[in-house]
C-alpha positions as a LaTeX table, in Angstrom:
\begin{tabular}{lrrr}
\hline
Residue & $x$ (\AA) & $y$ (\AA) & $z$ (\AA) \\
\hline
Met1 & $-8.18$ & 24.94 & $-18.23$ \\
Ala2 & $-8.45$ & 21.50 & $-16.61$ \\
Arg3 & $-11.69$ & 19.60 & $-17.01$ \\
Pro4 & $-13.54$ & 18.81 & $-13.79$ \\
Arg5 & $-13.50$ & 15.19 & $-12.65$ \\
Glu6 & $-16.51$ & 13.17 & $-13.67$ \\
Phe7 & $-16.19$ & 10.70 & $-10.80$ \\
Asp8 & $-16.15$ & 10.63 & $-7.02$ \\
Glu9 & $-12.58$ & 9.98 & $-5.91$ \\
Gln10 & $-13.59$ & 8.31 & $-2.63$ \\
Asp11 & $-15.96$ & 6.00 & $-4.49$ \\
Val12 & $-13.15$ & 5.05 & $-6.86$ \\
Val13 & $-10.84$ & 4.31 & $-3.92$ \\
Ala14 & $-13.52$ & 2.16 & $-2.27$ \\
Lys15 & $-14.07$ & 0.17 & $-5.48$ \\
Ala16 & $-10.32$ & $-0.19$ & $-6.02$ \\
Thr17 & $-10.02$ & $-1.46$ & $-2.45$ \\
Arg18 & $-12.44$ & $-4.28$ & $-3.24$ \\
Leu19 & $-10.54$ & $-5.21$ & $-6.39$ \\
Phe20 & $-7.11$ & $-5.22$ & $-4.74$ \\
Trp21 & $-8.60$ & $-7.08$ & $-1.77$ \\
Arg22 & $-9.98$ & $-9.81$ & $-4.04$ \\
Arg23 & $-7.04$ & $-10.14$ & $-6.41$ \\
Gly24 & $-3.96$ & $-8.76$ & $-4.67$ \\
Tyr25 & $-1.54$ & $-6.09$ & $-5.80$ \\
His26 & 0.46 & $-7.97$ & $-8.42$ \\
Ala27 & $-2.53$ & $-9.72$ & $-10.01$ \\
Thr28 & $-4.37$ & $-6.41$ & $-10.52$ \\
Ser29 & $-3.28$ & $-4.51$ & $-13.61$ \\
Val30 & $-3.96$ & $-0.88$ & $-14.43$ \\
Arg31 & $-6.21$ & $-2.19$ & $-17.19$ \\
Asp32 & $-8.15$ & $-4.23$ & $-14.59$ \\
Leu33 & $-8.53$ & $-1.11$ & $-12.46$ \\
Gly34 & $-9.76$ & 0.95 & $-15.40$ \\
Ser35 & $-12.27$ & $-1.70$ & $-16.38$ \\
Glu36 & $-13.54$ & $-2.30$ & $-12.84$ \\
Leu37 & $-13.74$ & 1.39 & $-12.00$ \\
Gly38 & $-15.09$ & 2.51 & $-15.35$ \\
Leu39 & $-12.21$ & 4.94 & $-15.86$ \\
Lys40 & $-9.69$ & 5.51 & $-18.59$ \\
Gln41 & $-6.07$ & 4.88 & $-17.69$ \\
Ser42 & $-5.33$ & 8.56 & $-18.25$ \\
Ser43 & $-7.90$ & 9.50 & $-15.57$ \\
Leu44 & $-6.37$ & 7.02 & $-13.14$ \\
Tyr45 & $-2.87$ & 8.36 & $-13.73$ \\
Arg46 & $-4.00$ & 11.97 & $-13.55$ \\
Thr47 & $-5.78$ & 11.39 & $-10.24$ \\
Phe48 & $-3.52$ & 8.85 & $-8.50$ \\
Asp49 & $-0.17$ & 9.14 & $-10.33$ \\
Asp50 & 0.28 & 5.37 & $-10.54$ \\
Lys51 & $-1.05$ & 1.98 & $-9.42$ \\
His52 & 1.16 & 1.96 & $-6.31$ \\
Thr53 & $-0.16$ & 5.31 & $-5.08$ \\
Leu54 & $-3.74$ & 4.13 & $-5.59$ \\
Phe55 & $-2.90$ & 0.91 & $-3.75$ \\
Leu56 & $-1.59$ & 2.88 & $-0.76$ \\
Arg57 & $-4.82$ & 4.89 & $-0.77$ \\
Thr58 & $-6.82$ & 1.66 & $-0.72$ \\
Leu59 & $-4.89$ & 0.39 & 2.30 \\
Asp60 & $-5.61$ & 3.68 & 4.07 \\
His61 & $-9.28$ & 3.40 & 3.11 \\
Tyr62 & $-9.48$ & $-0.17$ & 4.43 \\
Arg63 & $-7.87$ & 0.83 & 7.71 \\
Ala64 & $-10.30$ & 3.74 & 8.08 \\
Thr65 & $-13.32$ & 1.49 & 7.50 \\
Glu66 & $-12.84$ & $-2.24$ & 8.15 \\
Ser67 & $-10.07$ & $-1.92$ & 10.74 \\
Thr68 & $-11.96$ & 0.81 & 12.58 \\
Gln69 & $-15.05$ & $-1.39$ & 12.68 \\
Ala70 & $-13.02$ & $-4.22$ & 14.26 \\
Glu71 & $-11.55$ & $-1.83$ & 16.82 \\
Glu72 & $-15.03$ & $-0.60$ & 17.74 \\
Gln73 & $-16.21$ & $-4.17$ & 18.23 \\
Leu74 & $-13.31$ & $-4.99$ & 20.55 \\
Thr75 & $-13.93$ & $-1.91$ & 22.69 \\
Ala76 & $-17.68$ & $-2.50$ & 23.04 \\
Pro77 & $-19.05$ & $-2.86$ & 26.57 \\
Gly78 & $-19.64$ & $-6.34$ & 27.92 \\
Pro79 & $-17.74$ & $-9.35$ & 29.21 \\
Ser80 & $-14.32$ & $-9.39$ & 27.56 \\
Leu81 & $-14.34$ & $-13.04$ & 26.54 \\
Glu82 & $-17.76$ & $-12.68$ & 24.91 \\
Ile83 & $-16.58$ & $-9.56$ & 23.07 \\
Leu84 & $-13.45$ & $-11.38$ & 21.92 \\
Arg85 & $-15.36$ & $-14.46$ & 20.74 \\
Glu86 & $-17.98$ & $-12.39$ & 18.91 \\
Trp87 & $-15.22$ & $-10.45$ & 17.13 \\
Leu88 & $-13.32$ & $-13.57$ & 16.14 \\
Ile89 & $-16.49$ & $-15.22$ & 14.79 \\
Trp90 & $-17.41$ & $-12.00$ & 12.94 \\
Met91 & $-13.90$ & $-11.88$ & 11.52 \\
Ile92 & $-14.18$ & $-15.31$ & 9.87 \\
Ser93 & $-17.72$ & $-14.76$ & 8.59 \\
His94 & $-17.59$ & $-11.09$ & 7.52 \\
Glu95 & $-16.55$ & $-10.84$ & 3.86 \\
Ala96 & $-16.16$ & $-14.63$ & 3.75 \\
Gly97 & $-13.51$ & $-15.83$ & 1.32 \\
Leu98 & $-11.62$ & $-12.54$ & 1.16 \\
Gly99 & $-9.58$ & $-12.75$ & 4.34 \\
Cys100 & $-8.21$ & $-9.48$ & 5.66 \\
Phe101 & $-6.86$ & $-7.00$ & 3.13 \\
Val102 & $-4.02$ & $-6.03$ & 5.48 \\
Val103 & $-3.05$ & $-9.65$ & 6.16 \\
Asn104 & $-3.31$ & $-10.52$ & 2.47 \\
Thr105 & $-1.11$ & $-7.55$ & 1.61 \\
Ala106 & 1.47 & $-8.38$ & 4.27 \\
Ala107 & 1.63 & $-11.95$ & 2.97 \\
Glu108 & 1.95 & $-10.84$ & $-0.66$ \\
Leu109 & 4.37 & $-7.94$ & $-0.32$ \\
Gly110 & 6.07 & $-8.84$ & 2.97 \\
Thr111 & 9.10 & $-6.67$ & 3.48 \\
Thr112 & 9.58 & $-5.71$ & $-0.18$ \\
Asp113 & 7.71 & $-2.39$ & 0.00 \\
Ala114 & 8.54 & $-0.01$ & 2.85 \\
Glu115 & 5.42 & 2.14 & 2.44 \\
Val116 & 3.14 & $-0.88$ & 2.44 \\
Arg117 & 4.99 & $-2.44$ & 5.37 \\
His118 & 4.60 & 0.78 & 7.35 \\
Arg119 & 0.84 & 0.67 & 6.81 \\
Thr120 & 0.41 & $-3.03$ & 7.54 \\
Glu121 & 2.52 & $-2.84$ & 10.70 \\
Ala122 & 0.55 & 0.20 & 11.88 \\
Ala123 & $-2.68$ & $-1.76$ & 11.41 \\
Phe124 & $-1.20$ & $-4.75$ & 13.25 \\
Asp125 & $-0.09$ & $-2.50$ & 16.11 \\
Val126 & $-3.63$ & $-1.16$ & 16.51 \\
Thr127 & $-4.94$ & $-4.73$ & 16.70 \\
Arg128 & $-2.34$ & $-5.72$ & 19.30 \\
Lys129 & $-3.01$ & $-2.64$ & 21.43 \\
Thr130 & $-6.76$ & $-3.15$ & 21.24 \\
Leu131 & $-6.42$ & $-6.81$ & 22.21 \\
Ala132 & $-4.15$ & $-5.86$ & 25.13 \\
Ser133 & $-6.69$ & $-3.31$ & 26.32 \\
Leu134 & $-9.48$ & $-5.88$ & 26.12 \\
Leu135 & $-7.45$ & $-8.46$ & 28.06 \\
Arg136 & $-6.54$ & $-5.93$ & 30.77 \\
Arg137 & $-10.21$ & $-5.06$ & 31.06 \\
Gly138 & $-10.98$ & $-8.77$ & 31.37 \\
Ile139 & $-8.47$ & $-9.12$ & 34.22 \\
Arg140 & $-9.85$ & $-6.03$ & 35.94 \\
Asp141 & $-13.44$ & $-7.29$ & 35.60 \\
Gly142 & $-12.55$ & $-10.82$ & 36.76 \\
Asp143 & $-13.26$ & $-12.46$ & 33.38 \\
Leu144 & $-9.63$ & $-13.54$ & 33.06 \\
Pro145 & $-7.08$ & $-14.88$ & 35.56 \\
Ala146 & $-5.18$ & $-12.15$ & 37.38 \\
Ala147 & $-1.90$ & $-13.94$ & 36.59 \\
Leu148 & $-2.48$ & $-13.80$ & 32.82 \\
Asp149 & 0.63 & $-12.60$ & 30.98 \\
Val150 & $-1.07$ & $-10.00$ & 28.79 \\
Asp151 & 1.87 & $-9.47$ & 26.44 \\
Ala152 & 2.25 & $-13.19$ & 25.74 \\
Ala153 & $-1.52$ & $-13.63$ & 25.42 \\
Val154 & $-1.67$ & $-10.79$ & 22.89 \\
Glu155 & 1.01 & $-12.46$ & 20.77 \\
Val156 & $-0.84$ & $-15.80$ & 20.89 \\
Leu157 & $-4.13$ & $-14.10$ & 19.99 \\
Phe158 & $-2.55$ & $-12.03$ & 17.24 \\
Thr159 & $-0.95$ & $-15.11$ & 15.72 \\
Thr160 & $-4.30$ & $-16.89$ & 16.00 \\
Val161 & $-6.02$ & $-13.98$ & 14.27 \\
Leu162 & $-3.55$ & $-14.05$ & 11.38 \\
Gly163 & $-3.93$ & $-17.82$ & 11.05 \\
Leu164 & $-7.71$ & $-17.57$ & 11.11 \\
Arg165 & $-7.64$ & $-14.88$ & 8.42 \\
Val166 & $-5.41$ & $-16.97$ & 6.15 \\
Arg167 & $-7.50$ & $-20.11$ & 6.71 \\
Glu168 & $-10.72$ & $-18.17$ & 6.06 \\
Arg169 & $-9.25$ & $-16.83$ & 2.81 \\
Ala170 & $-8.26$ & $-20.37$ & 1.85 \\
Gly171 & $-11.88$ & $-21.47$ & 2.22 \\
His172 & $-11.49$ & $-23.66$ & 5.31 \\
Asp173 & $-14.63$ & $-24.88$ & 7.03 \\
Pro174 & $-16.01$ & $-22.08$ & 9.26 \\
Gln175 & $-17.07$ & $-24.65$ & 11.86 \\
Arg176 & $-13.48$ & $-25.85$ & 12.24 \\
Leu177 & $-12.36$ & $-22.25$ & 12.61 \\
Ala178 & $-15.07$ & $-21.70$ & 15.24 \\
Thr179 & $-13.73$ & $-24.75$ & 17.11 \\
Ala180 & $-10.27$ & $-23.16$ & 17.17 \\
Ile181 & $-11.80$ & $-19.91$ & 18.40 \\
Asp182 & $-13.70$ & $-21.63$ & 21.20 \\
Phe183 & $-10.59$ & $-23.50$ & 22.30 \\
Thr184 & $-8.60$ & $-20.26$ & 22.34 \\
Ile185 & $-11.26$ & $-18.54$ & 24.46 \\
Lys186 & $-11.41$ & $-21.50$ & 26.87 \\
Thr187 & $-7.62$ & $-21.52$ & 27.18 \\
Leu188 & $-7.54$ & $-17.80$ & 27.94 \\
Ala189 & $-10.23$ & $-18.15$ & 30.57 \\
Thr190 & $-8.47$ & $-20.94$ & 32.45 \\
Ser191 & $-4.76$ & $-20.33$ & 32.11 \\
Ala192 & $-2.08$ & $-17.85$ & 32.94 \\
Ile193 & $-0.40$ & $-17.84$ & 29.53 \\
\hline
\end{tabular}
């Protein structure tokens, strides 16, 4: 008869998410996980099969929490440019020094892991779609020029977001990042990208 688990699986996934987020996939060993989570390696393997499976669960957890929070912020009522600026500022100040777990993972594992790539691209697609929706709302509400090329603007914004996340992770001055954000917002408001 199997012994019942003596830990909350969701809590373990949340803690593992923080560890992988801080250190990355390759720099986190199974021993590190066991130590951080207070579990024996046998318990980790019995519950998650292997480090890779646990890592995939942490990406799913991050997307269900952090990514969902970002999506909710971008769909909040209010002037679209204010919503966008508030989100971008939140993004560089929330969890300062960690960057975005999805961006970090995409940079570390790139195209070498199909399951990870599927998850990171799905997260990126949600961000692009949410940004497009916000920009269309801005055009409809008169916050943005009617001639704005939404698809091109989304790509510029998405590239800006990724750059901001990498720079935030690298410890760049938040005021300089805020300057880049303000310039991006000003450019959107006055041009037809």
